[in-house]
Coordinates of C-alpha atoms in Angstrom, one line a residue:
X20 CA 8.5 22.9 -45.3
X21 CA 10.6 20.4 -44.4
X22 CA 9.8 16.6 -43.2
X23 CA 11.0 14.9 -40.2
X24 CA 14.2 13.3 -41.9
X25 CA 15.3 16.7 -43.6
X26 CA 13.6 16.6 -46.9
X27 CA 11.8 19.1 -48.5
X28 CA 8.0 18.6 -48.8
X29 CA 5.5 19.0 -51.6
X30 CA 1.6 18.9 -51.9
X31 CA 2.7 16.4 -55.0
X32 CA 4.5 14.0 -53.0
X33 CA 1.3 14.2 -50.8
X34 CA -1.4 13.5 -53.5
X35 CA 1.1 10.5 -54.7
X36 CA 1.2 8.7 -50.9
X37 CA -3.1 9.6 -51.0
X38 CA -2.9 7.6 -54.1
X39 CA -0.5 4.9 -52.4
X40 CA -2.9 4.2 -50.0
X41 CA -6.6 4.0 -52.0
X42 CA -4.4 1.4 -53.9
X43 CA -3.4 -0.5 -50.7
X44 CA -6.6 0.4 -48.8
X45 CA -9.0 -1.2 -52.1
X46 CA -6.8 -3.7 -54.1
X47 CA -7.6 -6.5 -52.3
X48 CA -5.9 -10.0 -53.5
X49 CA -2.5 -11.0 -52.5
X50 CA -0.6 -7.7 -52.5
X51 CA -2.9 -6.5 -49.9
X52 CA -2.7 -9.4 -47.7
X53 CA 1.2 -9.3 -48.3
X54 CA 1.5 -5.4 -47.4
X55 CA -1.3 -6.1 -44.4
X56 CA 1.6 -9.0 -43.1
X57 CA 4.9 -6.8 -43.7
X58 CA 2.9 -3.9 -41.8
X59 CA 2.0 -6.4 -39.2
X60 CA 5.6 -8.0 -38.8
X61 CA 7.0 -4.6 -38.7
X62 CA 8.6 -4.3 -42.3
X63 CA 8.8 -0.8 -43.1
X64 CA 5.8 -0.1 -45.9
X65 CA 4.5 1.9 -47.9
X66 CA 1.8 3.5 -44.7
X67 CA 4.5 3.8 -42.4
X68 CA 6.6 5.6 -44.5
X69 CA 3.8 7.8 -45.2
X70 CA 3.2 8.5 -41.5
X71 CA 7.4 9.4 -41.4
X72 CA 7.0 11.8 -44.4
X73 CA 4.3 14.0 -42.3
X74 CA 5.7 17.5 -41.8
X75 CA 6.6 18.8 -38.1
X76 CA 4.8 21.2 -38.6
X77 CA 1.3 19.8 -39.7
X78 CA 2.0 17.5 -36.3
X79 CA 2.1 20.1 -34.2
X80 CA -0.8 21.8 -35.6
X81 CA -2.9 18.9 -35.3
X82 CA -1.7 18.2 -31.4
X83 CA -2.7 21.9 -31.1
X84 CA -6.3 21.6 -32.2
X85 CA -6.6 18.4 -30.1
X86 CA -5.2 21.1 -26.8
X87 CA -7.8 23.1 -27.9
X88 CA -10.7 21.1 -28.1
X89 CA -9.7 18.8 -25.0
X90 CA -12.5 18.1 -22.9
X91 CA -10.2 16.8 -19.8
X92 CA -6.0 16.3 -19.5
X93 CA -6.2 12.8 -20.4
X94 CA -7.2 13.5 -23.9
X95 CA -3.8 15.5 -24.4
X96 CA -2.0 12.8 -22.8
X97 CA -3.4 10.2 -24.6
X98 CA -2.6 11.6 -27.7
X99 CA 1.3 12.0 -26.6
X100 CA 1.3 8.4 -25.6
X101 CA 0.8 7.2 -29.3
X102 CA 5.0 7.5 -30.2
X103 CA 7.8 9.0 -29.4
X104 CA 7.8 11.1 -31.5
X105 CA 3.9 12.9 -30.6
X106 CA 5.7 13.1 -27.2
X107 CA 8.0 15.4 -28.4
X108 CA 6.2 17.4 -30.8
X109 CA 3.3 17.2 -27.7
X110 CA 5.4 19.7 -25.6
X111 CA 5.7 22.3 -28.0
X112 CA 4.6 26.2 -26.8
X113 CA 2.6 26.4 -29.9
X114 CA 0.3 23.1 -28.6
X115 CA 0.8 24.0 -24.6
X116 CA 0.3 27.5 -25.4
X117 CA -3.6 26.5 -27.1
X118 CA -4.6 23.9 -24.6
X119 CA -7.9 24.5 -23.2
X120 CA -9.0 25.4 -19.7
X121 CA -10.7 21.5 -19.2
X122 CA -7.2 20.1 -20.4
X123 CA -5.6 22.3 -17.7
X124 CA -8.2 21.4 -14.8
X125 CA -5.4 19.3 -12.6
X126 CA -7.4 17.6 -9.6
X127 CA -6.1 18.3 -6.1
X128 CA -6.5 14.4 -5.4
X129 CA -4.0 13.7 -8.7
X130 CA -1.5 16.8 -7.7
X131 CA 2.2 15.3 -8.6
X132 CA 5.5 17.0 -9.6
X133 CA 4.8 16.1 -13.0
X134 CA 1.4 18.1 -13.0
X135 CA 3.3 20.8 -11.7
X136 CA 5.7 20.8 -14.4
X137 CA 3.5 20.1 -17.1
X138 CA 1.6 23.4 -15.9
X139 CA 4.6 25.4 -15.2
X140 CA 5.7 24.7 -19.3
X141 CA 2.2 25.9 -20.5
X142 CA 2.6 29.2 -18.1
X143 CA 5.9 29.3 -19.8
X144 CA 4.5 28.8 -23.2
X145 CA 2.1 32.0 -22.5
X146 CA -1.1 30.1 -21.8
X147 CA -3.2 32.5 -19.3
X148 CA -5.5 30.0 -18.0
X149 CA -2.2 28.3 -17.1
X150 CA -0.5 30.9 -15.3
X151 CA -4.0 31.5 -13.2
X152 CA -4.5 28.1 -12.7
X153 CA -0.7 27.6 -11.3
X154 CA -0.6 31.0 -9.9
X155 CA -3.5 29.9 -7.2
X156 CA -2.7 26.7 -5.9
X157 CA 1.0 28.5 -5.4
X158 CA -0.5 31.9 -4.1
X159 CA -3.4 29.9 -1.7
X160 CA -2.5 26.1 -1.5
X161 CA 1.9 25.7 -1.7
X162 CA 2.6 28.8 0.2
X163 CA 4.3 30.4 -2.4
X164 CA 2.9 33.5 -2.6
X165 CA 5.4 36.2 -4.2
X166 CA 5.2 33.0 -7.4
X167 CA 2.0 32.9 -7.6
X168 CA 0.7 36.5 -7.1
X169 CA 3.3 37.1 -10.5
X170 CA 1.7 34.1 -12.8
X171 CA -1.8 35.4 -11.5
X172 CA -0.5 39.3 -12.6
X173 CA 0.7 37.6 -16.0
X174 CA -2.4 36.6 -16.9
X175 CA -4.3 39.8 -16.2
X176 CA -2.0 41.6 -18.3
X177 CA -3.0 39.5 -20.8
X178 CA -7.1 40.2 -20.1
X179 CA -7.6 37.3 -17.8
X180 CA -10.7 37.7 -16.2
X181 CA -11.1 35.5 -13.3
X182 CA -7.1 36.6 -12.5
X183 CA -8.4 40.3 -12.5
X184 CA -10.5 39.4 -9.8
X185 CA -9.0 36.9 -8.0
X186 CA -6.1 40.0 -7.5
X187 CA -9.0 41.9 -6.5
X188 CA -9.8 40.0 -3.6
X189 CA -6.6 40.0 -2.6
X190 CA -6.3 43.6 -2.8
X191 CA -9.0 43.9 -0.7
X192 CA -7.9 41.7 1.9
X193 CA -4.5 42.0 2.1
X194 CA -3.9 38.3 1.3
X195 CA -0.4 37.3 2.2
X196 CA 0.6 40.1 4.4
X197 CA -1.0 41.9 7.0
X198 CA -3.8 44.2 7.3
X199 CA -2.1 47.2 6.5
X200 CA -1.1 46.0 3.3
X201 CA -5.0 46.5 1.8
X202 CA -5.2 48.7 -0.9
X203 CA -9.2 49.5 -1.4
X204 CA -8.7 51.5 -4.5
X205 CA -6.1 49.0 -6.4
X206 CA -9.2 46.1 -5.6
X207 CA -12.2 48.4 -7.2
X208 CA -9.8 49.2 -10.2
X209 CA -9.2 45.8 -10.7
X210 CA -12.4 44.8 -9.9
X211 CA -13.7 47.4 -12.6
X212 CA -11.5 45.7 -15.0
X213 CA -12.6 42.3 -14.6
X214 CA -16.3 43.9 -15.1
X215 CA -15.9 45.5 -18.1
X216 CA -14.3 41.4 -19.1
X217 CA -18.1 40.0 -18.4
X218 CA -17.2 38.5 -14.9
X219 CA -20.4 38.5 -12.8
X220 CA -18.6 38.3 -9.8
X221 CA -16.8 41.1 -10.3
X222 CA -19.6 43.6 -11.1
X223 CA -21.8 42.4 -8.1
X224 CA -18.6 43.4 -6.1
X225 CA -18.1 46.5 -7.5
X226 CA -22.0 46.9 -7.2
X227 CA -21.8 46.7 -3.3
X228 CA -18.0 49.1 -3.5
X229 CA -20.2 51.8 -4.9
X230 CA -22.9 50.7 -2.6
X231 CA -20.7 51.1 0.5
X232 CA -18.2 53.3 -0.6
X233 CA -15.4 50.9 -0.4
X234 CA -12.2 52.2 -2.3
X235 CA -14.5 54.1 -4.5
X236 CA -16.7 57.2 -4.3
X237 CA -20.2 56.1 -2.7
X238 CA -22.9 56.4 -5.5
X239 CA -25.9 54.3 -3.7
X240 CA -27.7 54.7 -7.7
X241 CA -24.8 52.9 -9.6
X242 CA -24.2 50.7 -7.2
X243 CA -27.6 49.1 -7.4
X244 CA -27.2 49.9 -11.2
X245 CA -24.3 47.4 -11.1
X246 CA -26.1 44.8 -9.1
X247 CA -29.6 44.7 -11.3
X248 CA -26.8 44.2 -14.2
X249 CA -25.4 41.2 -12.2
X250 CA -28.6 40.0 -11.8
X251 CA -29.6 39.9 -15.4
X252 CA -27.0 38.4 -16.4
X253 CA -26.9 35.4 -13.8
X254 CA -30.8 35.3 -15.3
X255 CA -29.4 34.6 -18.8
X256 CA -27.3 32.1 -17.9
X257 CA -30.0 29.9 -15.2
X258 CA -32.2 30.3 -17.8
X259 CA -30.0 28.9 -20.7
X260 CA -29.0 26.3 -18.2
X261 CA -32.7 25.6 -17.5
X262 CA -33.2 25.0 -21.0
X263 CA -30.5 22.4 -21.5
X264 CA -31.4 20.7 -18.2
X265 CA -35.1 20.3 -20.1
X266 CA -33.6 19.0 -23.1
X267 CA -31.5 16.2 -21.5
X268 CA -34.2 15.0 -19.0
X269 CA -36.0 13.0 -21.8
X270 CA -39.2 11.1 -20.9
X271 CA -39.1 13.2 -17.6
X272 CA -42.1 15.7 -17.1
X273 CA -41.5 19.2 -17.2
X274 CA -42.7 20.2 -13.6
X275 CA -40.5 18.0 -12.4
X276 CA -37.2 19.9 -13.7
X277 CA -39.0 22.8 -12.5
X278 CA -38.9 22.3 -9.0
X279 CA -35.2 22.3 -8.6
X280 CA -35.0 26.0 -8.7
X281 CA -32.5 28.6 -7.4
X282 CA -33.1 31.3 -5.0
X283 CA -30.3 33.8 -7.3
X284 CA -32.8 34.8 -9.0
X285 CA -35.3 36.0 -5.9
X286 CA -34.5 39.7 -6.9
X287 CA -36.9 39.5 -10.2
X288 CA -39.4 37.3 -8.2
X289 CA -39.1 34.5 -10.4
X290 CA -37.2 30.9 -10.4
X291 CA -35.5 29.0 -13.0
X292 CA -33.7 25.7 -12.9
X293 CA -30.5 25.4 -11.3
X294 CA -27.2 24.0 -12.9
X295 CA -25.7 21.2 -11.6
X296 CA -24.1 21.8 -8.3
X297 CA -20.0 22.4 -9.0
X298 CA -21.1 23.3 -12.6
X299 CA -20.1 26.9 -12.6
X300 CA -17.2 26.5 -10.5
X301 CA -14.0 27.4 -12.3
X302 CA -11.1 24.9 -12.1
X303 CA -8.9 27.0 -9.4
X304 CA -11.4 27.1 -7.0
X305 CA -12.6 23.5 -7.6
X306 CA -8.4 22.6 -6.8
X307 CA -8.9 25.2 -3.8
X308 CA -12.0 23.3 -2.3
X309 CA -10.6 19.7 -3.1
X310 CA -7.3 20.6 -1.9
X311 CA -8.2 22.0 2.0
X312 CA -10.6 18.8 2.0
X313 CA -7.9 16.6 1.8
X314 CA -5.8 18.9 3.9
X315 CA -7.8 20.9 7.0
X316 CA -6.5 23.8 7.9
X317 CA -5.5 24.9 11.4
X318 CA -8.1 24.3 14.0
X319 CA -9.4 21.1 13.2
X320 CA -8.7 17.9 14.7
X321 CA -6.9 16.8 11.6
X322 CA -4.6 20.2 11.7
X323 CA -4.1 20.2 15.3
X324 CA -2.5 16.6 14.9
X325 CA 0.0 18.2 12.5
X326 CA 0.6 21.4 14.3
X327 CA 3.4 23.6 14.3
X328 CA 5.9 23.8 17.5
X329 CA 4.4 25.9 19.6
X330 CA 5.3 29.3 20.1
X331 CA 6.9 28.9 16.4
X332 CA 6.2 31.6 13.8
X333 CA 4.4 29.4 11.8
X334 CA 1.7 28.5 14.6
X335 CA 1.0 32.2 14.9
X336 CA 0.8 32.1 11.2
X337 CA -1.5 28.8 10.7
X338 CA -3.7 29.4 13.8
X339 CA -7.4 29.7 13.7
X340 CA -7.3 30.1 9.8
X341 CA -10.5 29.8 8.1
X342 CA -12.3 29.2 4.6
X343 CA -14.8 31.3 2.8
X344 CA -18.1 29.9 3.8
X345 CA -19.3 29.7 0.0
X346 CA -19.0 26.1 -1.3
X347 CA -17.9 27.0 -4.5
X348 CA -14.9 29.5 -3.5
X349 CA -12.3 27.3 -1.8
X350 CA -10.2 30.2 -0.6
X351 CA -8.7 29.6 3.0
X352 CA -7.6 33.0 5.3
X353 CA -3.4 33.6 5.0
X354 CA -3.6 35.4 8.4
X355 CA -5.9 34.8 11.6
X356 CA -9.4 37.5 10.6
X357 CA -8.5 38.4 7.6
X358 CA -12.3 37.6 6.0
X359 CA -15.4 38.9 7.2
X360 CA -17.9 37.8 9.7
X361 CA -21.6 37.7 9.8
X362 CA -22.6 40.1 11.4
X363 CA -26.0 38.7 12.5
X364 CA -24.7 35.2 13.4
X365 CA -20.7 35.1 13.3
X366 CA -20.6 31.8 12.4
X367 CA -20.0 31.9 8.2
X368 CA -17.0 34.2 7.1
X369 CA -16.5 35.3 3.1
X370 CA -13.8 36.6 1.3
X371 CA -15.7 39.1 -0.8
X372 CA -18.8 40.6 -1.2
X373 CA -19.9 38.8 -3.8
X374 CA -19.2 35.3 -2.2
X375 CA -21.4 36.6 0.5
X376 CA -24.0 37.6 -1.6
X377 CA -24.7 34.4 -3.4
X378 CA -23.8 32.2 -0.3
X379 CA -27.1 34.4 1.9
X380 CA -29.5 33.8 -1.5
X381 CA -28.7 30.1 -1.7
X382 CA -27.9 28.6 2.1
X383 CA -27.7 31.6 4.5
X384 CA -30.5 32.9 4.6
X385 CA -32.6 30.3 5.8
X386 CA -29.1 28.9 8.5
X387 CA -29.1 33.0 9.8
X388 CA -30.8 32.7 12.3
X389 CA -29.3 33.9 15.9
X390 CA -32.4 33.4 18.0
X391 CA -31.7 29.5 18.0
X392 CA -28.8 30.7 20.3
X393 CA -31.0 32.3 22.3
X394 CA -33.5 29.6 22.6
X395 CA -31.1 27.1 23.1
X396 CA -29.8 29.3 26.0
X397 CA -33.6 29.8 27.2
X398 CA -33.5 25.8 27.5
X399 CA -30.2 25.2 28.9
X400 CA -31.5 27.8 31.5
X401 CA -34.2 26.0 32.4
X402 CA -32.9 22.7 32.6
X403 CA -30.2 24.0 35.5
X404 CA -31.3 27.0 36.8
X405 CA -28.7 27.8 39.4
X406 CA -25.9 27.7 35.9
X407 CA -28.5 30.7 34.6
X408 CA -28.3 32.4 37.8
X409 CA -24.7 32.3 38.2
X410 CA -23.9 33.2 34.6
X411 CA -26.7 35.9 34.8
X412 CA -24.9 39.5 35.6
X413 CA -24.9 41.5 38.8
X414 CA -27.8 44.1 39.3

């Protein structure tokens, strides 16, 4: 190995700096006041020139373990801010390529050309979380879809599971084309894929293909197979969550804990505590839901303030657009209908099955209810009769 100024290095020369420095750090007197003032008025000594004889290589291995273990994108950052010459060795492939999904997670409300590029070099670098991090907010939030359809398709190559299924649902939909462009059987593969990867998600939707008979051949038994696998699993994980939410509420009762409980698990007949709400939201679909906060999509007063020329292309594109009624998707419609209604009330629209499924067992169920219309027809009625009588229909 070889040192940043060319020379060759040696675990000898290393043991001699260690000893260097016990004999700065503990001789106390005069000639460690004297090095402590060089060091301080910027002589070159013995520490710094220890810090210059550190191999490239051992840098870039220890920037990569901080990538790894970085619990948000400021801890990477902060560790390329120290010199130049971390800054360099910082935006290596072998650091960008092991930095973790936390020191990806880009907020929508921080979203700059530099976070693009610094994303764009760890896709580059082969990161997968990467690519299916950049490959959404191009596919669903910058309009680029033929980009970020290819970064999401990199990383399932690679095994990425959340990209498996987010391809799914585009499969399934059509997503940035038209309805003719669904391919049923493509989705369940992928969907499959993603399943066999541990995603949750993906199994309850291939639960309810078999179920239906969506892209697949019906099998009503493996479907609900599938599903009471789902299940279990979403068990294990509210229950280990339960636990920790126990363990950090100190000098709280228990029964208190308890009562925040989530309806997921209504299928065994049994609650457990809930995690935090945004907890289990990966990064992408956090982006996706801060991003179309910020920025309404067509139909709101916001949007309409912004709207296209009418008669354009692009208002027959952006019209009537919606989001998936589950909180913790984010993903907005590329083409007027393309997700699914309610069919009891019309009002909520998912992209998936599976949104649907946990949206109804945490929120919908108790909002689904369309005789509210009715009564509040009942009482319009009443209060001006001769309104019900001309809007009643023609014997």
């Amino acid at each position: 190995m070889r040192t940043r100024r060319g020379a060759c290095y040696s675990p000898a020369s290393c043991q001699d700096g260690r000893r260097k420095r016990r004999r700065i750090a503990g001789g106390g007197g005069e000639g460690s006041a004297a090095a402590a003032a060089a060091v301080a008025g910027g002589a070159e000594g013995p520490a710094n020139d220890m810090f210059e004889e550190l191999p490239d290589d051992l840098v870039v291995s220890i920037l990569a373990d901080v990538a790894a273990s970085a619990r948000s994108p400021g801890d990477l950052a902060g560790a390329m801010l120290t010199c130049k010459r971390f800054r360099e060795l910082g935006q290596s492939k072998v650091v960008l390529a092991r930095a973790s999904p936390r020191c990806l997670a880009v907020r929508a409300k921080a979203w700059s050309d530099a976070a693009h590029r610094f994303l764009q070099r760890c896709a580059d670098a082969g990161n997968l979380d990467a690519c299916y991090l950049l490959g959404m907010i191009r596919f669903y939030c910058l309009g680029s879809r033929g980009s970020g359809a290819a970064l999401m398709a990199a990383a399932a190559v690679g095994g990425h599971r959340e990209a498996l299924y987010s391809l799914a649902v585009i499969q399934f939909n059509g997503s940035g084309g038209s309805k003719d462009d669904r391919d049923l059987r493509a989705g369940a593969a992928l969907c499959a894929r993603a399943a066999s990867l541990g995603h949750v998600d993906a199994l309850r939707e291939l639960g309810h293909c078999l179920q239906d008979g969506y892209g697949v051949r019906r099998s009503v038994l493996d479907g609900r197979r599938l599903l009471i696998q789902a299940n279990a699993r979403e068990l294990a994980a509210a229950v280990a969550a339960s636990a920790s939410l126990l363990r950090a509420a100190t000098g709280k009762p228990a029964a208190a804990a308890s009562r925040r409980h989530s309806c997921l698990l209504s299928d065994f007949g049994c609650h457990a505590a809930a995690p935090k709400a945004g907890a289990e939201a990966h990064a992408a679909n956090r982006f996706l839901v801060d991003w179309f906060a910020s920025r309404p999509l067509a139909g709101s007063a916001a949007a309409a303030a912004a709207a296209p020329t009418p008669g354009s292309a692009a208002e027959d594109e952006a019209a009537g657009l919606r989001l998936c009624s589950h909180a913790l998707c984010g993903r907005p419609e590329t083409r007027r209908h393309e997700f699914r209604r309610c069919s009891v009330c019309g009002v909520v629209n998912y992209c998936s099955r599976a949104c649907q499924a946990l949206h109804w067992k945490t929120a919908h169920k108790a909002e689904c209810t369309p005789m509210d219309r009715w009564l509040d027809n009942a009482a319009a009625g009443a209060a001006n009769p001769n309104a019900a009588a001309m809007a009643a229909p023609a014997p």
